[in-house]
Amino acid sequence: MRTIRVETSAATILLTEPPEPKVRDRQTGEIAKDAVSGEALMTIGVVYIEDGESSLIKVTVPEGGVAEGLALGAPVALPGLVARPWESVFNGQQRHGIAFRAAAVTPAAFPAAMGATA
């Protein structure tokens, strides 16, 4: 499937769920690995705010891309964020959605308020 780059420069992204290992198989507890590097994958929850609208999304990040100093509710940057549509059949029902992946998650600053004076 095609991957679509997500432009984040005009967005505010806040961390809502701390990094946790991405589970590949819930029955065995196997942790998902990157197909190319073999590095363990993590998931984070964020709220993505742009143009007055917000969405809660889960983002997959390689374990080595998770920066120190992340705090819940704080702004983060997601360099290399991409979206990939997916679909599958589970128990005879077709499911579909969008998977998000970033190269890293790092602390960021709140954007300056529009029209703020010093």
PDB file of C-alpha atoms in Angstrom:
ATOM      1  CA  MET A   1       0.000   0.000   0.000  1.00  0.00           C
ATOM      2  CA  ARG A   2       0.999   3.586  -0.568  1.00  0.00           C
ATOM      3  CA  THR A   3       2.479   5.693   2.219  1.00  0.00           C
ATOM      4  CA  ILE A   4       1.440   9.329   2.520  1.00  0.00           C
ATOM      5  CA  ARG A   5       3.723  11.903   4.157  1.00  0.00           C
ATOM      6  CA  VAL A   6       1.988  13.982   6.832  1.00  0.00           C
ATOM      7  CA  GLU A   7       2.986  17.653   7.009  1.00  0.00           C
ATOM      8  CA  THR A   8       3.107  18.584  10.712  1.00  0.00           C
ATOM      9  CA  SER A   9       4.579  22.109  10.656  1.00  0.00           C
ATOM     10  CA  ALA A  10       1.188  23.812  11.192  1.00  0.00           C
ATOM     11  CA  ALA A  11      -0.047  21.281  13.766  1.00  0.00           C
ATOM     12  CA  THR A  12       0.157  21.061  17.533  1.00  0.00           C
ATOM     13  CA  ILE A  13       0.782  17.488  18.675  1.00  0.00           C
ATOM     14  CA  LEU A  14       0.350  16.587  22.356  1.00  0.00           C
ATOM     15  CA  LEU A  15       1.366  13.303  23.996  1.00  0.00           C
ATOM     16  CA  THR A  16      -1.684  11.523  25.475  1.00  0.00           C
ATOM     17  CA  GLU A  17      -0.281   8.002  26.054  1.00  0.00           C
ATOM     18  CA  PRO A  18       3.327   7.133  26.966  1.00  0.00           C
ATOM     19  CA  PRO A  19       5.413   4.857  24.728  1.00  0.00           C
ATOM     20  CA  GLU A  20       4.597   1.164  25.118  1.00  0.00           C
ATOM     21  CA  PRO A  21       5.908  -1.860  23.226  1.00  0.00           C
ATOM     22  CA  LYS A  22       3.787  -2.653  20.171  1.00  0.00           C
ATOM     23  CA  VAL A  23       2.412  -6.181  20.556  1.00  0.00           C
ATOM     24  CA  ARG A  24       2.434  -8.247  17.363  1.00  0.00           C
ATOM     25  CA  ASP A  25       0.627 -11.291  18.765  1.00  0.00           C
ATOM     26  CA  ARG A  26      -1.661 -10.786  21.767  1.00  0.00           C
ATOM     27  CA  GLN A  27      -1.797 -14.514  22.530  1.00  0.00           C
ATOM     28  CA  THR A  28       1.975 -14.943  22.810  1.00  0.00           C
ATOM     29  CA  GLY A  29       2.872 -11.383  23.817  1.00  0.00           C
ATOM     30  CA  GLU A  30       5.376 -11.180  20.934  1.00  0.00           C
ATOM     31  CA  ILE A  31       6.647  -7.622  20.410  1.00  0.00           C
ATOM     32  CA  ALA A  32       6.462  -6.210  16.861  1.00  0.00           C
ATOM     33  CA  LYS A  33       9.777  -5.590  15.118  1.00  0.00           C
ATOM     34  CA  ASP A  34      10.718  -3.374  12.186  1.00  0.00           C
ATOM     35  CA  ALA A  35      10.825  -5.529   9.052  1.00  0.00           C
ATOM     36  CA  VAL A  36      14.076  -3.943   7.827  1.00  0.00           C
ATOM     37  CA  SER A  37      16.125  -3.180  10.962  1.00  0.00           C
ATOM     38  CA  GLY A  38      14.668  -5.748  13.362  1.00  0.00           C
ATOM     39  CA  GLU A  39      14.359  -3.010  16.003  1.00  0.00           C
ATOM     40  CA  ALA A  40      11.480  -3.288  18.501  1.00  0.00           C
ATOM     41  CA  LEU A  41       8.522  -1.003  17.795  1.00  0.00           C
ATOM     42  CA  MET A  42       6.687   1.211  20.280  1.00  0.00           C
ATOM     43  CA  THR A  43       3.275   2.891  20.128  1.00  0.00           C
ATOM     44  CA  ILE A  44       2.310   6.275  21.509  1.00  0.00           C
ATOM     45  CA  GLY A  45      -0.987   8.123  21.686  1.00  0.00           C
ATOM     46  CA  VAL A  46      -1.187  11.734  20.592  1.00  0.00           C
ATOM     47  CA  VAL A  47      -3.804  14.361  19.918  1.00  0.00           C
ATOM     48  CA  TYR A  48      -3.138  16.007  16.549  1.00  0.00           C
ATOM     49  CA  ILE A  49      -4.538  19.560  16.402  1.00  0.00           C
ATOM     50  CA  GLU A  50      -4.643  21.583  13.187  1.00  0.00           C
ATOM     51  CA  ASP A  51      -6.975  24.270  11.824  1.00  0.00           C
ATOM     52  CA  GLY A  52      -9.186  24.091  14.923  1.00  0.00           C
ATOM     53  CA  GLU A  53      -9.811  20.345  14.591  1.00  0.00           C
ATOM     54  CA  SER A  54      -8.306  17.525  16.625  1.00  0.00           C
ATOM     55  CA  SER A  55      -7.880  13.776  16.269  1.00  0.00           C
ATOM     56  CA  LEU A  56      -6.631  11.145  18.688  1.00  0.00           C
ATOM     57  CA  ILE A  57      -4.201   8.852  16.887  1.00  0.00           C
ATOM     58  CA  LYS A  58      -1.787   6.030  17.710  1.00  0.00           C
ATOM     59  CA  VAL A  59       1.669   6.309  16.167  1.00  0.00           C
ATOM     60  CA  THR A  60       4.255   3.551  15.797  1.00  0.00           C
ATOM     61  CA  VAL A  61       7.870   4.592  16.445  1.00  0.00           C
ATOM     62  CA  PRO A  62      11.089   2.521  16.533  1.00  0.00           C
ATOM     63  CA  GLU A  63      12.309   2.018  20.096  1.00  0.00           C
ATOM     64  CA  GLY A  64      15.521   3.931  19.354  1.00  0.00           C
ATOM     65  CA  GLY A  65      13.478   6.930  18.173  1.00  0.00           C
ATOM     66  CA  VAL A  66      11.784   7.481  21.544  1.00  0.00           C
ATOM     67  CA  ALA A  67      13.479  10.503  23.115  1.00  0.00           C
ATOM     68  CA  GLU A  68      14.026  11.040  26.833  1.00  0.00           C
ATOM     69  CA  GLY A  69      12.035  13.711  28.628  1.00  0.00           C
ATOM     70  CA  LEU A  70       8.592  13.012  27.151  1.00  0.00           C
ATOM     71  CA  ALA A  71       5.746  14.146  29.423  1.00  0.00           C
ATOM     72  CA  LEU A  72       2.031  13.438  29.155  1.00  0.00           C
ATOM     73  CA  GLY A  73       0.138  16.491  27.898  1.00  0.00           C
ATOM     74  CA  ALA A  74       3.307  18.086  26.566  1.00  0.00           C
ATOM     75  CA  PRO A  75       3.898  18.955  22.909  1.00  0.00           C
ATOM     76  CA  VAL A  76       5.933  16.499  20.839  1.00  0.00           C
ATOM     77  CA  ALA A  77       7.421  16.397  17.352  1.00  0.00           C
ATOM     78  CA  LEU A  78       6.983  13.400  15.034  1.00  0.00           C
ATOM     79  CA  PRO A  79       9.675  13.671  12.356  1.00  0.00           C
ATOM     80  CA  GLY A  80       9.019  11.570   9.281  1.00  0.00           C
ATOM     81  CA  LEU A  81       5.329  11.033  10.097  1.00  0.00           C
ATOM     82  CA  VAL A  82       3.549   8.988   7.428  1.00  0.00           C
ATOM     83  CA  ALA A  83       0.048   7.558   7.084  1.00  0.00           C
ATOM     84  CA  ARG A  84      -0.657   4.218   5.433  1.00  0.00           C
ATOM     85  CA  PRO A  85      -4.160   2.939   4.651  1.00  0.00           C
ATOM     86  CA  TRP A  86      -4.734  -0.722   5.581  1.00  0.00           C
ATOM     87  CA  GLU A  87      -7.454  -3.328   5.308  1.00  0.00           C
ATOM     88  CA  SER A  88      -7.874  -6.906   6.476  1.00  0.00           C
ATOM     89  CA  VAL A  89     -10.479  -9.570   7.081  1.00  0.00           C
ATOM     90  CA  PHE A  90     -10.941 -10.670  10.706  1.00  0.00           C
ATOM     91  CA  ASN A  91     -13.538 -13.283  11.686  1.00  0.00           C
ATOM     92  CA  GLY A  92     -15.170 -12.886   8.295  1.00  0.00           C
ATOM     93  CA  GLN A  93     -15.525  -9.121   8.606  1.00  0.00           C
ATOM     94  CA  GLN A  94     -13.579  -6.655   6.497  1.00  0.00           C
ATOM     95  CA  ARG A  95     -11.832  -3.967   8.526  1.00  0.00           C
ATOM     96  CA  HIS A  96      -9.881  -0.928   7.378  1.00  0.00           C
ATOM     97  CA  GLY A  97      -8.156   2.115   8.764  1.00  0.00           C
ATOM     98  CA  ILE A  98      -5.060   4.288   8.678  1.00  0.00           C
ATOM     99  CA  ALA A  99      -1.795   3.368  10.390  1.00  0.00           C
ATOM    100  CA  PHE A 100       0.588   6.158  11.418  1.00  0.00           C
ATOM    101  CA  ARG A 101       4.345   5.766  11.742  1.00  0.00           C
ATOM    102  CA  ALA A 102       7.128   8.226  12.576  1.00  0.00           C
ATOM    103  CA  ALA A 103      10.909   7.989  12.632  1.00  0.00           C
ATOM    104  CA  ALA A 104      10.977   9.387  16.188  1.00  0.00           C
ATOM    105  CA  VAL A 105       9.055  11.151  18.935  1.00  0.00           C
ATOM    106  CA  THR A 106      10.814  14.068  20.614  1.00  0.00           C
ATOM    107  CA  PRO A 107       9.835  16.850  23.037  1.00  0.00           C
ATOM    108  CA  ALA A 108       8.706  20.056  21.306  1.00  0.00           C
ATOM    109  CA  ALA A 109       7.590  23.537  22.331  1.00  0.00           C
ATOM    110  CA  PHE A 110       4.088  24.959  22.295  1.00  0.00           C
ATOM    111  CA  PRO A 111       3.643  27.208  19.263  1.00  0.00           C
ATOM    112  CA  ALA A 112       3.709  30.928  19.998  1.00  0.00           C
ATOM    113  CA  ALA A 113       0.232  32.326  20.527  1.00  0.00           C
ATOM    114  CA  MET A 114      -1.141  34.258  17.555  1.00  0.00           C
ATOM    115  CA  GLY A 115      -1.073  37.990  18.207  1.00  0.00           C
ATOM    116  CA  ALA A 116       0.631  37.617  21.591  1.00  0.00           C
ATOM    117  CA  THR A 117       2.603  40.591  22.840  1.00  0.00           C
ATOM    118  CA  ALA A 118       5.652  40.500  25.061  1.00  0.00           C
TER     119      ALA A 118
END
